[in-house]
């Protein structure tokens, strides 16, 4: 009988900086030649005893035989992914089956060393994961892989750190004074945090939001619309459920855990309150810095994660989330990078390529799906030309939510007597189940109803990897008929604005369509409305509709009024020079907001690249698109106001007030943080205008507008941004953002003044009408 041939594992060859070269080699050749490659380290940490699990490497290992080492580790085979490898290695080496929400990626560690008399060169990028269990796993619960592991033991975090620092010969060496020291620093800091200090910090973070109750007059609604409103509020609440899942896969369990434990202490109450504002463990106003850790997260019990042990109920673990907010949110596999996505996308036929970058699909891993079905087999090593990714439509991924929401929308549509609202609600219900949103977006644009609703997947800010994937949101309001009539001017003059935009005529569109504008009093919002609240939105984002039908705009007047009163006016009192303070008024603030939204509908969208290829600005600028588009809408909106004034469509008395109100608004928006699209776009504008002398800083720390320069500088910046977009010039966009999107000295001066007097950064609205509906429906 022929001897069984064991095929040697192949590994992807990386560059010195960790990028895939496209080549793969046998494991032995990799270590012989010193090629850079990837591996995973998985640490199991017991929270109650503050101990790490170590394994003793088998004596037959070709590196560090018989020494104590990481809980579990292994190479990432060619074509395989990091998280799938981590889960598989833990199962194979220790017999532990854990879902992906147990694994927290802490950092990436580059290990470069030479052992075995120069015969084993290890140049390895290691993804370091932490699994946090409540208590130590009984040693008899492990099933050890004899070829890899000879024993396991627990050791205290501090003792292990000391042994590594002393380079104890029984332990595989890691330099705790260098990169690997992060493991101990992260865990130690996590459990040494003072409850009182955390309480003060969270209270300070919460105080940046001014709590306000937003009401709306319902007298104009028919009885049938009031009944429909109850169903719509319930449907909107489902958008919250979907959005939380879109942000991160363990986010829903974190939310439920925080609510369940909110009454345990003042600190737990504040965690819950601040979570409700951010809808995730990452703080929107702090560059998405985590305000919680995995130690605050939900506990799950797995009774069959290991082999059974008498008297032990099973493995309890903390559902994890990464310290750094994942750029791809939960739209892509957490260990997928841009290169993997692009290689896969480019291998697809044309129709599937469009699906891959479509708003309404998520990207998943075949190998993860296989692993979830069964962890009892090992997946064969992939070759470099095999792709692991596949597409799942939202209608399938979020089916359990969308079926419920569609039912509520359909029933609400049946109740209302307004034909355009009925059409919209029925078509949106169909879209939730079919994943085809074109018709429902057209129906939304044609909506002419006292009861105004926007619901579904729209904005792409959460996908900071590419800006492709849309998040679910909902806005329910009552139309303000008088205010809507007043703003008709702006929507009717979009083609005139397009024709006169400060950019080359070759880039201008000849068929811009008037943007309908609806002004509403907000009754309820849900879904992707975390952190700072929007005062308006301009939809849809689908370039096909923008090209064929234009866009529609919704203004949230009661939100704007609240922000002006509670935030912008106090900012002006502190940051604007005394002689210009009188120019800051609500009309200018609200009018610029209207222009901002209108200007999303003009300028480049569908473009022709220098090579003649048709594309869109969003596709070409990818993750830079959102920030640059917000900056464009802002600055071109300011240009448009001056154009309207010069054409006698607006009063000349608006000139000074619009510029000074805009200056005050810069300080309001930049406080959202430079990780958020609006804050990033605002920093770009302020720094550009300040650099060109249009804004001035005075010795007393106040600012003023240089009326002699502001008009020309606004036009120049408008031209620069519009041209970058028209050319789809991502390098130029990156240069512009890199140069001006930073927290400069003048901005710091303003923000420090606002910090001293505790001016709120934004509002946290309560919705008494919706709350009453939800309470009575329980």
XYZ file of C-alpha atoms in Angstrom:
778
model
C 0.000 0.000 0.000
C 1.458 3.352 -0.997
C 2.383 5.757 1.796
C 0.076 8.726 2.182
C 1.515 11.910 0.716
C 1.013 14.943 2.952
C 0.789 18.092 0.898
C 2.819 20.927 2.373
C 0.927 24.057 3.360
C 1.275 27.013 0.991
C 1.465 30.582 2.327
C 0.929 33.913 0.590
C 4.167 35.845 0.061
C 3.955 39.450 1.279
C 6.023 42.545 0.651
C 8.087 44.059 3.473
C 5.148 46.363 4.189
C 2.662 43.493 4.444
C 0.954 43.667 1.025
C 0.242 40.494 -0.954
C 2.587 39.985 -3.902
C 0.265 37.536 -5.661
C 2.727 34.659 -5.160
C 2.529 31.739 -2.737
C 5.160 29.207 -1.618
C 5.416 26.094 0.555
C 5.741 26.845 4.264
C 9.242 25.356 4.439
C 10.478 27.516 1.571
C 8.932 30.609 3.164
C 10.945 30.140 6.363
C 14.069 29.059 4.490
C 14.018 32.177 2.296
C 12.774 34.606 4.948
C 9.673 35.640 2.992
C 7.152 37.834 4.727
C 3.875 36.035 5.430
C 0.828 36.115 7.725
C -0.267 34.252 10.839
C -2.725 34.569 13.726
C -2.162 34.658 17.486
C -5.188 33.866 19.658
C -5.012 34.590 23.378
C -7.594 33.273 25.832
C -7.950 35.531 28.873
C -9.952 34.668 31.998
C -11.529 37.847 33.352
C -12.238 36.681 36.917
C -8.678 35.503 37.604
C -6.809 37.880 35.244
C -4.985 34.912 33.722
C -3.871 34.012 30.211
C -3.989 30.481 28.841
C -0.649 29.173 27.546
C 0.055 26.071 25.495
C 3.275 24.045 25.507
C 4.446 23.473 21.965
C 4.910 19.833 20.947
C 8.462 18.508 20.923
C 8.181 17.727 17.213
C 7.672 21.379 16.219
C 10.319 22.885 13.908
C 10.354 26.112 15.917
C 10.529 26.510 19.710
C 9.766 22.838 20.517
C 8.656 22.204 24.106
C 8.337 25.902 25.045
C 5.298 27.665 26.498
C 3.600 29.956 24.003
C 0.388 31.647 22.847
C -2.977 29.994 23.625
C -3.316 29.133 19.928
C -1.541 30.240 16.762
C -1.078 29.280 13.165
C -0.174 30.403 9.682
C -2.799 31.872 7.373
C -2.741 29.549 4.372
C -2.650 30.986 0.857
C -6.068 32.343 -0.030
C -7.382 31.964 3.520
C -8.547 34.765 5.796
C -7.430 35.848 9.234
C -10.575 35.371 11.335
C -11.491 32.026 9.777
C -7.935 30.851 10.469
C -8.104 32.021 14.098
C -11.354 30.150 14.695
C -10.107 27.022 12.945
C -6.759 26.961 14.785
C -8.471 27.275 18.152
C -10.679 24.330 17.293
C -7.902 22.164 15.870
C -5.305 22.809 18.575
C -7.487 23.038 21.708
C -10.857 21.620 20.703
C -12.721 24.910 21.305
C -15.534 25.964 18.973
C -16.279 29.697 19.173
C -18.288 32.068 16.955
C -16.645 35.097 15.383
C -18.060 37.511 17.972
C -15.742 35.971 20.579
C -12.615 37.198 18.762
C -11.328 40.726 19.355
C -8.567 41.927 17.023
C -6.150 43.856 19.254
C -3.318 44.773 16.884
C -1.032 43.453 14.135
C 2.455 42.420 15.252
C 5.453 42.082 12.930
C 7.853 39.409 14.178
C 11.282 39.287 12.561
C 13.739 36.733 13.909
C 16.191 33.985 12.909
C 16.504 30.680 14.823
C 17.804 27.124 14.353
C 21.288 28.328 13.366
C 19.915 30.490 10.594
C 17.836 27.700 9.035
C 14.483 29.143 10.165
C 13.817 32.763 9.254
C 10.558 34.092 10.590
C 9.305 37.324 9.016
C 5.691 37.163 10.090
C 2.750 39.559 10.280
C 0.580 38.331 13.147
C -3.043 39.321 13.696
C -3.301 39.238 17.493
C -6.771 38.248 18.767
C -8.144 38.162 22.310
C -10.906 35.845 23.521
C -12.243 36.961 26.912
C -13.925 34.306 29.048
C -15.534 35.091 32.392
C -13.748 32.243 34.201
C -10.883 29.923 33.316
C -11.885 26.988 31.130
C -11.273 23.741 33.068
C -8.093 22.143 31.737
C -9.869 18.818 31.278
C -12.301 20.533 28.847
C -9.566 20.949 26.226
C -8.910 18.447 23.453
C -5.248 18.896 22.562
C -3.843 18.291 19.082
C -0.876 16.057 19.910
C 1.157 17.084 16.867
C 0.960 20.725 17.960
C 0.281 20.963 21.712
C 1.586 18.873 24.616
C -0.036 20.732 27.553
C -1.934 23.872 28.578
C -1.914 25.987 31.731
C -3.172 29.335 33.043
C -0.781 32.007 34.274
C -1.441 35.460 35.693
C -1.068 38.364 33.311
C 1.594 40.091 35.412
C 3.599 36.929 36.086
C 3.713 36.125 32.372
C 4.801 39.660 31.559
C 7.669 39.355 34.047
C 8.763 35.979 32.659
C 8.904 37.401 29.144
C 10.784 40.483 30.339
C 13.343 38.183 31.999
C 13.535 36.038 28.826
C 12.836 32.858 30.801
C 14.136 29.962 28.648
C 10.940 27.927 29.130
C 8.864 30.517 27.242
C 8.869 31.644 23.613
C 10.321 35.145 23.660
C 8.277 38.282 22.937
C 9.624 41.762 23.563
C 7.180 43.222 26.082
C 8.965 46.582 25.844
C 8.177 46.763 22.149
C 5.096 46.004 20.013
C 3.976 42.961 21.960
C 3.726 44.964 25.143
C 0.402 46.214 23.765
C -1.203 42.911 24.761
C -0.492 43.543 28.434
C -1.132 47.285 28.297
C -4.562 46.900 26.696
C -5.751 44.232 29.119
C -4.265 45.914 32.216
C -5.731 49.312 31.404
C -9.101 47.733 30.688
C -9.456 46.262 34.166
C -7.713 48.983 36.169
C -10.069 51.750 35.102
C -11.510 53.664 38.032
C -15.339 53.618 38.078
C -15.517 57.160 39.427
C -13.180 58.516 36.753
C -15.094 56.700 33.997
C -18.363 58.082 35.351
C -17.025 61.634 35.190
C -15.680 61.116 31.682
C -18.944 59.689 30.367
C -20.952 62.450 32.018
C -18.720 65.021 30.329
C -19.205 63.305 26.977
C -22.975 63.249 27.471
C -23.036 66.924 28.410
C -21.922 67.801 24.888
C -25.451 66.988 23.762
C -28.298 69.317 24.698
C -31.391 67.280 25.481
C -34.480 68.764 23.824
C -38.042 67.621 23.251
C -39.168 67.925 19.621
C -42.875 68.213 19.018
C -44.973 68.729 15.933
C -48.537 69.844 15.325
C -50.716 66.854 14.308
C -54.005 68.760 13.901
C -53.574 68.911 10.128
C -53.469 65.111 9.853
C -56.569 63.125 8.991
C -57.705 60.399 11.375
C -56.517 57.733 8.923
C -53.064 59.359 8.711
C -52.859 59.421 12.506
C -53.554 55.685 12.521
C -50.930 55.194 9.798
C -48.465 57.227 11.878
C -48.606 54.626 14.646
C -47.576 51.875 12.231
C -44.867 54.042 10.674
C -43.233 54.740 14.033
C -43.076 50.980 14.649
C -41.578 50.410 11.199
C -39.037 53.170 11.807
C -37.951 51.508 15.011
C -37.017 48.395 13.028
C -34.545 50.579 11.099
C -32.699 50.962 14.408
C -32.407 47.190 14.705
C -30.992 46.830 11.198
C -28.620 49.765 11.582
C -27.109 48.388 14.776
C -26.339 45.147 12.958
C -24.886 47.049 9.998
C -22.436 48.861 12.287
C -20.938 45.672 13.793
C -22.108 42.096 14.202
C -21.897 42.035 18.020
C -23.501 45.478 18.349
C -27.076 44.177 18.918
C -25.988 41.964 21.816
C -24.015 44.872 23.313
C -27.083 47.083 23.121
C -29.309 44.521 24.877
C -26.676 43.922 27.575
C -26.261 47.621 28.346
C -30.020 48.103 28.611
C -30.380 45.064 30.877
C -27.654 46.320 33.244
C -28.409 50.051 33.087
C -29.794 50.135 36.659
C -26.792 48.411 38.250
C -24.869 51.639 38.920
C -24.525 55.264 37.833
C -21.687 54.218 35.527
C -23.862 51.543 33.889
C -26.634 54.099 33.413
C -24.247 56.503 31.684
C -22.883 53.736 29.445
C -26.425 53.017 28.309
C -27.321 56.681 27.809
C -24.218 57.425 25.762
C -24.672 54.237 23.757
C -28.191 55.370 22.814
C -26.731 58.541 21.299
C -23.929 56.796 19.366
C -25.718 53.496 18.666
C -22.364 51.733 18.964
C -19.375 51.596 21.361
C -17.578 54.279 19.318
C -18.052 57.964 20.138
C -19.015 60.047 17.092
C -17.611 63.253 18.586
C -14.242 61.724 19.510
C -12.956 60.564 16.131
C -14.845 57.281 16.717
C -12.752 56.437 19.758
C -14.252 53.577 21.762
C -15.903 54.713 25.014
C -16.535 51.092 26.005
C -14.324 48.005 25.941
C -15.079 44.334 25.441
C -15.049 44.097 29.261
C -18.299 46.117 29.197
C -19.903 43.875 26.620
C -22.494 41.129 26.659
C -21.830 37.716 28.177
C -22.869 34.608 26.254
C -22.911 31.007 27.482
C -21.876 28.149 25.189
C -22.567 24.766 26.759
C -20.987 22.797 23.891
C -17.936 24.903 22.983
C -15.626 22.231 24.439
C -15.962 18.635 25.571
C -18.227 18.419 28.639
C -16.883 18.516 32.180
C -18.966 17.275 35.117
C -20.376 20.151 37.209
C -19.321 22.856 34.690
C -22.144 24.662 32.898
C -20.002 25.625 29.947
C -17.895 28.421 28.492
C -19.021 32.006 29.139
C -17.404 34.653 26.948
C -17.635 38.371 26.262
C -18.916 39.348 22.826
C -16.133 41.451 21.397
C -15.729 44.562 19.326
C -12.447 46.066 18.096
C -10.858 49.086 19.764
C -10.642 50.791 16.372
C -13.948 51.193 14.535
C -13.842 48.900 11.473
C -13.795 50.992 8.280
C -15.965 48.453 6.467
C -18.483 48.256 9.331
C -20.420 44.978 8.993
C -20.821 45.261 5.218
C -17.688 43.229 4.480
C -15.774 40.460 6.262
C -13.853 42.128 9.120
C -10.514 40.797 7.874
C -11.039 41.814 4.226
C -8.813 44.546 2.842
C -9.223 46.726 -0.232
C -6.855 44.666 -2.348
C -8.739 41.432 -1.717
C -12.012 43.128 -2.630
C -10.627 44.664 -5.831
C -9.018 41.400 -6.988
C -12.291 39.568 -6.408
C -14.434 42.281 -7.992
C -12.236 42.428 -11.086
C -12.566 38.651 -11.526
C -16.363 38.919 -11.793
C -18.455 39.334 -14.929
C -19.666 42.895 -15.545
C -23.149 42.456 -14.054
C -21.738 40.922 -10.875
C -19.177 43.729 -10.564
C -22.053 46.178 -10.401
C -23.706 44.052 -7.708
C -20.489 43.991 -5.673
C -20.435 47.774 -5.386
C -24.204 48.180 -5.225
C -25.764 50.103 -2.325
C -27.960 47.213 -1.240
C -25.710 44.144 -0.945
C -23.300 42.907 1.716
C -20.115 40.961 1.019
C -19.445 37.696 2.876
C -16.950 34.825 2.944
C -17.597 31.336 1.595
C -15.055 29.903 4.038
C -16.781 31.545 6.994
C -20.130 30.135 5.910
C -18.564 26.693 5.625
C -16.929 27.053 9.022
C -20.208 28.089 10.616
C -21.889 24.967 9.231
C -19.227 22.667 10.558
C -15.999 23.199 12.470
C -15.190 19.519 12.437
C -13.294 19.544 9.147
C -10.381 21.586 7.840
C -10.789 23.622 4.696
C -8.211 22.840 1.987
C -5.657 25.527 1.257
C -6.847 27.841 -1.492
C -4.813 28.914 -4.465
C -4.214 32.582 -5.131
C -6.693 32.629 -8.023
C -9.591 31.350 -5.911
C -11.774 34.030 -4.389
C -13.533 33.593 -1.085
C -16.049 36.443 -1.270
C -19.678 36.397 -2.365
C -22.668 38.767 -2.507
C -25.774 38.679 -0.313
C -28.650 41.111 -1.021
C -30.056 43.153 1.854
C -33.445 41.481 1.328
C -31.814 38.195 2.339
C -29.314 39.444 4.919
C -31.898 41.470 6.866
C -34.919 39.382 5.924
C -36.257 38.896 9.465
C -36.364 42.681 9.968
C -37.526 43.706 6.503
C -40.463 41.310 6.400
C -41.818 42.917 9.595
C -41.152 46.448 8.348
C -42.727 45.746 4.953
C -45.879 44.439 6.624
C -46.194 47.622 8.718
C -45.617 49.878 5.703
C -48.176 48.019 3.638
C -50.791 48.307 6.400
C -50.006 52.014 6.839
C -50.390 52.496 3.087
C -53.765 50.798 3.197
C -54.919 53.213 5.916
C -53.904 56.544 4.392
C -56.216 58.442 2.052
C -53.277 60.260 0.381
C -52.562 58.554 -2.958
C -48.867 59.573 -3.178
C -48.191 58.366 0.389
C -50.045 55.107 -0.309
C -47.970 54.562 -3.459
C -44.696 55.289 -1.659
C -45.405 53.029 1.322
C -46.536 50.112 -0.839
C -43.556 50.454 -3.208
C -41.101 50.700 -0.306
C -42.626 47.573 1.243
C -42.074 45.802 -2.090
C -38.484 47.109 -2.259
C -37.668 45.726 1.195
C -38.539 42.237 -0.069
C -37.247 42.475 -3.666
C -34.079 44.537 -3.049
C -35.074 46.753 -5.994
C -35.325 50.326 -4.721
C -35.567 52.385 -7.923
C -39.382 52.603 -8.086
C -39.766 53.321 -4.377
C -37.178 56.122 -4.588
C -39.100 57.688 -7.475
C -42.300 57.380 -5.428
C -40.539 59.079 -2.504
C -39.535 61.990 -4.763
C -43.167 62.382 -5.867
C -44.502 62.284 -2.312
C -46.938 65.117 -1.633
C -48.472 64.383 1.729
C -49.098 66.130 5.025
C -47.547 63.084 6.706
C -44.002 62.888 5.364
C -41.823 59.782 5.679
C -38.381 58.745 4.509
C -37.472 55.144 5.267
C -34.959 52.663 3.882
C -31.254 52.337 3.018
C -29.787 55.645 1.831
C -26.550 57.126 3.195
C -23.135 55.481 2.793
C -21.085 57.287 5.468
C -20.760 54.159 7.616
C -18.846 52.393 4.839
C -15.605 54.333 5.188
C -13.727 51.579 3.338
C -15.313 52.371 -0.037
C -18.463 54.436 0.545
C -20.553 51.886 -1.369
C -22.992 50.406 1.144
C -26.151 52.133 2.369
C -27.430 52.186 5.938
C -31.077 52.048 6.970
C -32.741 55.135 8.428
C -36.150 56.691 8.953
C -37.493 60.232 9.292
C -41.165 60.804 10.073
C -42.526 64.337 10.025
C -45.451 66.624 9.360
C -45.089 68.953 6.385
C -44.790 72.668 7.169
C -46.862 74.010 4.277
C -45.929 77.685 4.709
C -42.178 77.058 4.939
C -42.313 74.641 1.990
C -43.923 77.336 -0.186
C -41.225 79.839 0.807
C -38.283 77.646 -0.271
C -39.631 76.720 -3.722
C -37.313 79.342 -5.240
C -34.211 77.228 -4.644
C -35.433 74.015 -6.219
C -36.747 75.864 -9.257
C -33.378 77.428 -10.084
C -31.067 74.409 -10.064
C -30.428 74.495 -13.819
C -29.543 78.179 -13.590
C -27.094 77.398 -10.791
C -25.590 74.511 -12.778
C -25.102 76.729 -15.820
C -23.250 79.343 -13.757
C -21.169 77.008 -11.555
C -17.536 78.113 -11.221
C -16.032 75.291 -13.297
C -15.288 74.623 -16.961
C -18.396 74.390 -19.128
C -17.331 70.978 -20.427
C -18.160 69.518 -17.014
C -21.631 71.061 -16.690
C -24.874 69.199 -17.165
C -27.548 70.460 -19.543
C -30.432 68.634 -17.926
C -30.460 69.356 -14.208
C -33.955 68.844 -12.866
C -35.623 71.081 -10.297
C -35.301 69.685 -6.793
C -38.577 69.518 -4.875
C -38.078 70.779 -1.321
C -40.229 69.698 1.583
C -39.958 71.396 4.971
C -41.155 69.249 7.850
C -41.495 69.298 11.608
C -39.764 66.098 12.730
C -41.856 63.669 14.764
C -39.382 60.759 14.963
C -36.142 59.514 13.484
C -34.351 56.168 13.686
C -31.579 54.087 12.175
C -28.506 55.931 10.929
C -29.089 59.099 12.945
C -26.392 58.529 15.537
C -24.397 61.302 17.230
C -24.896 64.712 15.595
C -28.387 65.162 14.194
C -28.935 66.144 10.573
C -30.927 69.306 9.809
C -31.680 68.273 6.224
C -31.054 65.575 3.671
C -30.970 65.359 -0.084
C -31.921 62.035 -1.664
C -31.758 59.626 -3.363
C -28.061 58.858 -3.786
C -28.667 56.503 -6.712
C -26.830 58.170 -9.614
C -29.321 56.671 -12.111
C -32.139 58.631 -10.477
C -30.019 61.749 -9.964
C -29.248 61.705 -13.689
C -32.817 60.951 -14.818
C -34.934 62.743 -12.237
C -32.676 64.830 -9.998
C -33.076 64.748 -6.236
C -35.516 65.832 -3.549
C -34.772 67.595 -0.340
C -36.259 67.434 3.137
C -35.592 70.191 5.664
C -36.128 69.509 9.377
C -37.148 72.944 10.586
C -37.677 72.180 14.284
C -34.252 70.508 14.397
C -32.665 73.561 12.753
C -34.380 75.907 15.205
C -33.167 73.856 18.166
C -29.585 73.817 16.907
C -29.542 77.533 16.211
C -30.915 78.440 19.636
C -28.913 75.965 21.737
C -25.660 75.821 19.768
C -25.057 78.338 17.001
C -26.100 81.434 18.930
C -23.883 80.603 21.951
C -20.999 79.830 19.552
C -21.411 83.215 17.887
C -21.457 84.973 21.277
C -18.031 83.526 22.065
C -16.227 83.054 18.732
C -17.432 85.895 16.482
C -15.978 89.396 16.791
C -18.347 91.750 18.593
C -18.898 94.058 15.622
C -20.069 91.134 13.417
C -22.093 89.177 15.993
C -25.367 90.852 14.987
C -25.116 89.231 11.538
C -25.642 85.706 12.893
C -29.338 84.918 12.484
C -31.610 81.910 11.979
C -32.820 82.902 8.517
C -29.255 82.931 7.167
C -28.453 79.638 8.874
C -31.596 77.938 7.557
C -31.284 79.443 4.072
C -27.709 78.179 3.719
C -28.838 74.747 4.865
C -31.373 74.765 2.024
C -28.689 75.788 -0.460
C -26.339 73.113 0.895
C -28.905 70.416 0.165
C -29.772 71.869 -3.242
C -26.126 71.821 -4.210
C -25.913 68.079 -3.649
C -28.118 67.883 -6.743
C -25.879 69.969 -9.009
C -22.269 69.631 -10.077
C -20.566 66.402 -11.202
C -22.271 63.053 -10.514
C -22.059 60.880 -13.619
C -18.737 61.796 -15.234
C -16.520 60.983 -18.214
C -12.948 60.131 -17.256
C -9.937 61.375 -19.266
C -9.752 57.945 -20.950
C -13.347 58.331 -22.171
C -14.838 55.828 -19.699
C -18.172 56.675 -18.061
C -18.167 56.540 -14.272
C -19.456 58.379 -11.205
C -17.764 60.663 -8.696
C -18.665 58.228 -5.903
C -16.974 55.283 -7.622
C -13.816 57.211 -8.457
C -13.288 58.943 -5.108
C -14.478 55.968 -3.005
C -13.886 56.610 0.721
C -12.990 60.283 0.042
C -16.302 60.976 -1.679
C -18.484 61.692 1.359
C -16.225 64.323 2.942
C -15.554 66.085 -0.360
C -19.229 66.009 -1.331
C -20.219 67.581 2.000
C -17.564 70.270 1.513
C -18.839 70.869 -2.036
C -22.449 71.237 -0.948
C -21.413 73.656 1.799
C -19.094 75.932 -0.135
C -21.038 75.854 -3.409
C -24.143 76.541 -1.326
C -22.466 79.704 -0.069
C -21.521 80.630 -3.631
C -25.119 79.958 -4.732
C -26.542 82.328 -2.104
C -24.343 85.140 -3.434
C -25.420 84.256 -6.980
C -29.100 84.468 -6.008
C -28.468 87.847 -4.382
C -26.671 89.145 -7.487
C -29.662 88.032 -9.583
C -32.050 89.865 -7.215
C -33.682 86.595 -6.227
C -32.680 87.138 -2.603
C -32.324 90.332 -0.597
C -28.946 92.084 -0.520
C -29.370 92.404 3.243
C -28.471 88.704 3.401
C -24.866 89.186 2.183
C -23.065 89.843 5.443
C -25.284 87.644 7.580
C -24.846 84.592 5.355
C -21.035 84.792 5.518
C -20.836 85.434 9.266
C -23.458 82.774 10.033
C -21.424 80.384 7.875
C -18.278 81.210 9.881
C -20.066 80.453 13.150
C -21.408 77.279 11.583
C -17.858 76.130 10.804
C -17.128 75.830 14.508
C -20.392 73.973 15.046
C -19.738 71.334 12.370
C -16.027 70.786 12.970
C -16.844 69.733 16.526
C -18.416 66.609 15.042
C -14.856 65.360 14.609
C -12.492 64.881 11.689
C -13.545 61.251 11.220
C -17.096 62.313 10.343
C -17.824 63.439 6.771
C -19.450 66.764 7.701
C -16.745 67.631 10.235
C -13.999 66.675 7.807
C -15.567 68.711 5.010
C -16.026 71.697 7.317
C -12.386 71.631 8.451
C -11.314 71.680 4.808
C -13.432 74.777 4.130
C -12.516 76.717 7.248
C -8.774 76.113 6.882
C -8.843 76.997 3.186
C -10.757 80.236 3.775
C -8.544 81.145 6.734
C -5.380 80.359 4.755
C -6.547 82.674 1.948
C -7.406 85.531 4.315
C -11.202 85.319 4.047
C -11.467 84.560 7.781
C -9.481 86.535 10.352
C -8.388 85.668 13.909
C -8.137 88.569 16.360
C -5.901 88.891 19.460
C -8.894 88.302 21.758
C -9.466 84.890 20.134
C -12.554 85.928 18.158
C -12.989 85.599 14.402
C -14.458 87.778 11.680
C -15.152 87.653 7.973
C -13.008 89.676 5.597
C -15.812 90.912 3.341
C -13.321 92.142 0.740
C -11.929 88.637 0.113
C -14.633 86.149 1.047
C -16.536 86.114 -2.250
C -13.476 85.379 -4.407
C -12.077 82.739 -2.043
C -15.446 80.931 -1.863
C -15.575 80.852 -5.655
C -11.996 79.542 -5.914
C -12.578 76.701 -3.446
C -15.862 75.840 -5.172
C -14.020 75.637 -8.496
C -11.255 73.468 -7.038
C -13.611 70.914 -5.459
C -15.970 70.784 -8.450
C -13.055 70.202 -10.818
C -11.618 67.394 -8.685
C -15.038 65.735 -8.729
C -15.570 66.292 -12.452
C -12.256 64.611 -13.245
C -12.766 61.784 -10.740
C -9.288 62.728 -9.552
C -8.749 60.736 -6.344
C -5.066 61.763 -5.887
C -6.073 65.434 -6.106
C -8.913 64.841 -3.628
C -6.496 63.177 -1.234
C -4.030 66.075 -1.579
C -6.742 68.668 -0.906
C -8.056 66.833 2.165
C -4.553 66.129 3.482
C -3.568 69.779 3.174
C -6.614 71.363 4.771
C -8.431 68.713 6.781
C -6.629 69.052 10.098
C -7.184 70.539 13.531
C -5.197 73.742 12.955
C -4.255 76.338 15.570
C -7.171 78.695 14.765
C -9.668 75.827 15.037
C -8.139 74.694 18.316
C -8.418 78.246 19.668
C -12.130 78.343 18.867
C -12.853 74.874 20.218
C -10.990 75.591 23.453
C -13.145 78.685 24.021
C -16.295 76.642 23.470
C -15.034 73.904 25.771
C -14.477 76.404 28.586
C -18.067 77.609 28.593
C -19.487 74.160 27.790
C -21.421 75.057 24.656
C -23.212 71.867 23.529
C -21.843 70.238 20.411
C -25.210 68.999 19.230
C -28.714 68.116 20.356
C -30.124 64.836 21.659
C -33.810 64.941 20.716
C -36.662 63.276 22.558
C -39.800 62.485 20.585
C -42.814 62.579 22.932
C -45.366 61.758 20.203
C -43.463 58.655 19.048
C -42.642 57.634 22.625
C -46.352 57.737 23.466
C -47.140 55.564 20.426
C -44.456 53.022 21.283
C -45.392 52.850 24.975
C -49.045 52.236 24.142
C -48.173 49.529 21.611
C -46.250 47.367 24.059
